[in-house]
CSV table of C-alpha atoms in Angstrom, one decimal:
chain,number,residue,atom,x,y,z
A,1,MET,CA,14.7,-50.2,-28.0
A,2,SER,CA,11.2,-51.6,-28.1
A,3,ASN,CA,10.3,-55.1,-29.0
A,4,GLU,CA,9.2,-55.6,-32.6
A,5,LYS,CA,5.8,-57.0,-31.5
A,6,GLU,CA,5.2,-54.3,-28.9
A,7,LEU,CA,2.4,-51.8,-29.5
A,8,CYS,CA,4.2,-48.4,-29.2
A,9,SER,CA,4.3,-45.2,-31.2
A,10,ARG,CA,7.7,-46.0,-32.6
A,11,ASN,CA,6.6,-49.4,-34.0
A,12,MET,CA,3.4,-47.8,-35.4
A,13,VAL,CA,5.5,-45.2,-37.4
A,14,LEU,CA,7.8,-48.0,-38.7
A,15,SER,CA,4.7,-50.0,-39.8
A,16,ALA,CA,3.1,-47.0,-41.5
A,17,PHE,CA,6.4,-46.4,-43.3
A,18,ALA,CA,6.6,-50.0,-44.5
A,19,LEU,CA,2.9,-49.9,-45.7
A,20,LEU,CA,3.6,-46.6,-47.5
A,21,GLN,CA,6.6,-48.1,-49.3
A,22,GLN,CA,4.6,-51.2,-50.2
A,23,SER,CA,1.8,-49.1,-51.6
A,24,GLU,CA,4.1,-46.9,-53.6
A,25,ALA,CA,6.0,-49.8,-55.1
A,26,ASN,CA,2.9,-50.3,-57.4
A,27,THR,CA,2.2,-46.6,-57.9
A,28,PRO,CA,3.4,-44.5,-60.8
A,29,GLN,CA,5.9,-41.7,-59.9
A,30,LEU,CA,3.3,-38.9,-60.4
A,31,GLU,CA,1.0,-40.3,-57.7
A,32,LYS,CA,3.4,-40.4,-54.8
A,33,ASN,CA,1.9,-39.5,-51.4
A,34,TYR,CA,4.2,-36.6,-50.4
A,35,GLY,CA,2.0,-35.6,-47.5
A,36,HIS,CA,2.0,-39.1,-46.1
A,37,HIS,CA,5.8,-39.2,-46.4
A,38,LEU,CA,6.1,-35.8,-44.7
A,39,LEU,CA,4.0,-37.0,-41.7
A,40,VAL,CA,5.8,-40.3,-41.4
A,41,SER,CA,9.3,-38.7,-41.6
A,42,SER,CA,8.4,-36.1,-39.1
A,43,MET,CA,7.1,-38.7,-36.6
A,44,ASP,CA,10.2,-40.8,-37.2
A,45,ALA,CA,12.4,-37.8,-36.4
A,46,PHE,CA,10.5,-36.9,-33.2
A,47,LEU,CA,10.1,-40.4,-31.8
A,48,GLU,CA,13.7,-41.5,-32.3
A,49,GLY,CA,16.0,-41.1,-29.4
A,50,GLY,CA,19.0,-38.8,-29.9
A,51,ASP,CA,22.6,-39.7,-29.7
A,52,GLU,CA,24.6,-37.7,-27.2
A,53,ASP,CA,27.9,-38.5,-29.0
A,54,GLU,CA,26.6,-37.0,-32.3
A,55,ALA,CA,26.4,-33.4,-33.3
A,56,GLY,CA,23.9,-31.6,-31.1
A,57,GLY,CA,22.7,-34.9,-29.6
A,58,PHE,CA,20.9,-36.1,-32.8
A,59,SER,CA,21.5,-39.4,-34.5
A,60,ASP,CA,22.3,-39.6,-38.2
A,61,SER,CA,18.9,-41.0,-39.1
A,62,GLN,CA,17.1,-38.4,-37.0
A,63,ILE,CA,19.0,-35.6,-38.9
A,64,GLN,CA,18.1,-37.3,-42.2
A,65,SER,CA,14.4,-37.4,-41.2
A,66,LEU,CA,14.4,-33.8,-40.2
A,67,LEU,CA,16.1,-32.7,-43.4
A,68,THR,CA,13.6,-34.9,-45.4
A,69,VAL,CA,10.7,-33.1,-43.8
A,70,CYS,CA,12.1,-29.7,-44.3
A,71,ASN,CA,13.1,-30.2,-47.9
A,72,ALA,CA,9.7,-31.7,-48.7
A,73,VAL,CA,8.1,-28.4,-47.6
A,74,ILE,CA,10.7,-26.3,-49.3
A,75,ASN,CA,10.0,-28.2,-52.6
A,76,ARG,CA,6.2,-28.3,-52.1
A,77,PRO,CA,5.0,-25.4,-49.8
A,78,LEU,CA,1.4,-26.4,-50.4
A,79,LEU,CA,1.9,-29.3,-48.1
A,80,LEU,CA,1.5,-26.9,-45.2
A,81,TYR,CA,-2.1,-26.5,-46.2
A,82,GLN,CA,-3.0,-30.2,-45.8
A,83,PRO,CA,-5.4,-30.9,-42.9
A,84,GLY,CA,-4.1,-32.1,-39.6
A,85,PRO,CA,-0.9,-31.2,-37.6
A,86,THR,CA,1.3,-30.8,-40.6
A,87,TYR,CA,2.1,-27.1,-40.1
A,88,HIS,CA,2.9,-27.7,-36.4
A,89,MET,CA,5.0,-30.7,-37.1
A,90,VAL,CA,7.1,-28.8,-39.7
A,91,SER,CA,7.4,-25.8,-37.3
A,92,ASN,CA,8.7,-28.2,-34.6
A,93,ALA,CA,11.1,-29.8,-37.2
A,94,ALA,CA,12.5,-26.2,-37.8
A,95,ILE,CA,12.9,-25.8,-34.0
A,96,GLN,CA,14.8,-29.1,-34.0
A,97,LEU,CA,17.1,-27.8,-36.7
A,98,CYS,CA,17.8,-24.8,-34.4
A,99,HIS,CA,18.9,-27.1,-31.7
A,100,LEU,CA,21.1,-29.0,-34.1
A,101,LEU,CA,22.7,-25.8,-35.4
A,102,ASN,CA,23.2,-24.6,-31.8
A,103,GLY,CA,24.8,-28.0,-30.9
A,104,ILE,CA,27.2,-27.9,-33.8
A,105,GLN,CA,28.1,-24.3,-33.1
A,106,SER,CA,28.8,-25.1,-29.4
A,107,ASN,CA,31.0,-28.0,-30.5
A,108,ARG,CA,32.9,-25.5,-32.6
A,109,ASN,CA,33.4,-23.2,-29.6
A,110,LYS,CA,34.3,-25.7,-27.0
A,111,GLU,CA,36.8,-24.2,-24.5
A,112,GLU,CA,38.8,-27.5,-24.3
A,113,ALA,CA,40.1,-27.2,-27.9
A,114,PRO,CA,39.3,-23.8,-29.4
A,115,GLU,CA,42.3,-24.1,-31.8
A,116,LYS,CA,41.0,-27.5,-33.1
A,117,PRO,CA,38.9,-26.9,-36.2
A,118,ILE,CA,35.7,-28.9,-36.7
A,119,GLY,CA,35.8,-31.7,-39.2
A,120,GLU,CA,34.9,-31.3,-42.8
A,121,MET,CA,31.8,-33.5,-42.5
A,122,GLU,CA,30.5,-31.5,-39.5
A,123,SER,CA,31.2,-28.2,-41.4
A,124,VAL,CA,29.2,-29.5,-44.5
A,125,LEU,CA,26.4,-30.6,-42.2
A,126,PHE,CA,26.3,-27.2,-40.6
A,127,ASP,CA,26.1,-25.4,-43.9
A,128,GLU,CA,23.4,-27.8,-45.3
A,129,VAL,CA,21.3,-27.5,-42.1
A,130,LEU,CA,21.7,-23.7,-42.1
A,131,ASP,CA,20.6,-23.3,-45.7
A,132,THR,CA,17.7,-25.6,-45.1
A,133,TYR,CA,16.7,-23.7,-41.9
A,134,ILE,CA,16.8,-20.3,-43.6
A,135,ALA,CA,14.7,-21.4,-46.6
A,136,LEU,CA,12.2,-23.2,-44.3
A,137,ARG,CA,12.0,-20.1,-42.0
A,138,LYS,CA,11.0,-17.9,-44.9
A,139,ILE,CA,8.3,-20.3,-46.1
A,140,LEU,CA,6.9,-20.9,-42.5
A,141,ASN,CA,6.9,-17.1,-41.7
A,142,ASP,CA,5.0,-16.4,-44.9
A,143,HIS,CA,2.5,-19.2,-44.1
A,144,ARG,CA,2.3,-18.0,-40.5
A,145,ARG,CA,1.3,-14.5,-41.6
A,146,LYS,CA,-1.7,-15.9,-43.5
A,147,LEU,CA,-3.1,-17.8,-40.6
A,148,PRO,CA,-5.5,-16.4,-37.9
A,149,LEU,CA,-3.7,-15.7,-34.6
A,150,PRO,CA,-5.1,-18.7,-32.7
A,151,LEU,CA,-3.7,-21.1,-35.4
A,152,ARG,CA,-0.2,-19.7,-35.6
A,153,CYS,CA,2.7,-21.8,-34.5
A,154,HIS,CA,6.2,-20.8,-33.3
A,155,GLY,CA,7.8,-17.8,-34.7
A,156,LEU,CA,11.3,-18.7,-35.9
A,157,PRO,CA,14.2,-16.4,-34.9
A,158,ARG,CA,17.0,-15.4,-37.3
A,159,PRO,CA,20.4,-17.0,-36.9
A,160,ASN,CA,23.0,-14.8,-35.1
A,161,LEU,CA,25.8,-14.7,-37.7
A,162,MET,CA,28.0,-12.9,-35.2
A,163,ALA,CA,27.7,-15.8,-32.6
A,164,GLY,CA,30.6,-17.6,-34.2
A,165,SER,CA,33.1,-15.5,-32.3
A,166,ALA,CA,31.3,-15.5,-29.0
A,167,ILE,CA,31.7,-18.6,-26.8
A,168,ASN,CA,28.5,-18.4,-24.7
A,169,SER,CA,26.0,-17.0,-27.1
A,170,PRO,CA,23.8,-19.4,-29.0
A,171,PHE,CA,23.8,-19.3,-32.8
A,172,ILE,CA,20.0,-19.2,-32.8
A,173,ASP,CA,18.5,-17.8,-29.6
A,174,LEU,CA,15.4,-19.8,-29.0
A,175,GLY,CA,14.6,-17.5,-26.0
A,176,GLU,CA,13.4,-15.0,-28.6
A,177,THR,CA,10.9,-17.5,-30.1
A,178,LEU,CA,7.3,-16.5,-30.2
A,179,MET,CA,5.7,-19.6,-28.6
A,180,CYS,CA,2.7,-21.4,-30.2
A,181,THR,CA,-0.6,-20.1,-29.0
A,182,SER,CA,-2.6,-22.9,-30.7
A,183,ARG,CA,-4.4,-25.3,-28.4
A,184,GLY,CA,-6.2,-28.3,-29.6
């Protein structure tokens, strides 16, 4: 963990979030900065270190930040059109959801205890993340088709719903992902 006074990207994101909250404390509900929240939440998710003991190696706050980013775009798809790296950050958040889903699925299929069912909380988390990923995948694929080739980010693969019975196959095969050709 970094020192509170240290100049690092993690502390800059925390400072930006604190300033955003201060600013919005005096702002009416209709004038909220959804785009700023989206950027701060995505940077928060990417900069936080994961937790190897948690599902898929993600901490609870990292999962919350990823879901906040994805749900913001699901509720307001026009946020993808704001200037800057928003579209690429959201695409990377979707890839992180894939890793999370694959991690939860692999925990389900562990060879040490295949007869032991996963917990109710982990099952609810899996369903919530899967629903979010599917909705976000639809929005991102529609947005991606409208962009010129050099600006397109990752293509997002479909979940393999038959992977639940196979031990070694990933739930979402990221090997089939069309990689980002955008440079800049």
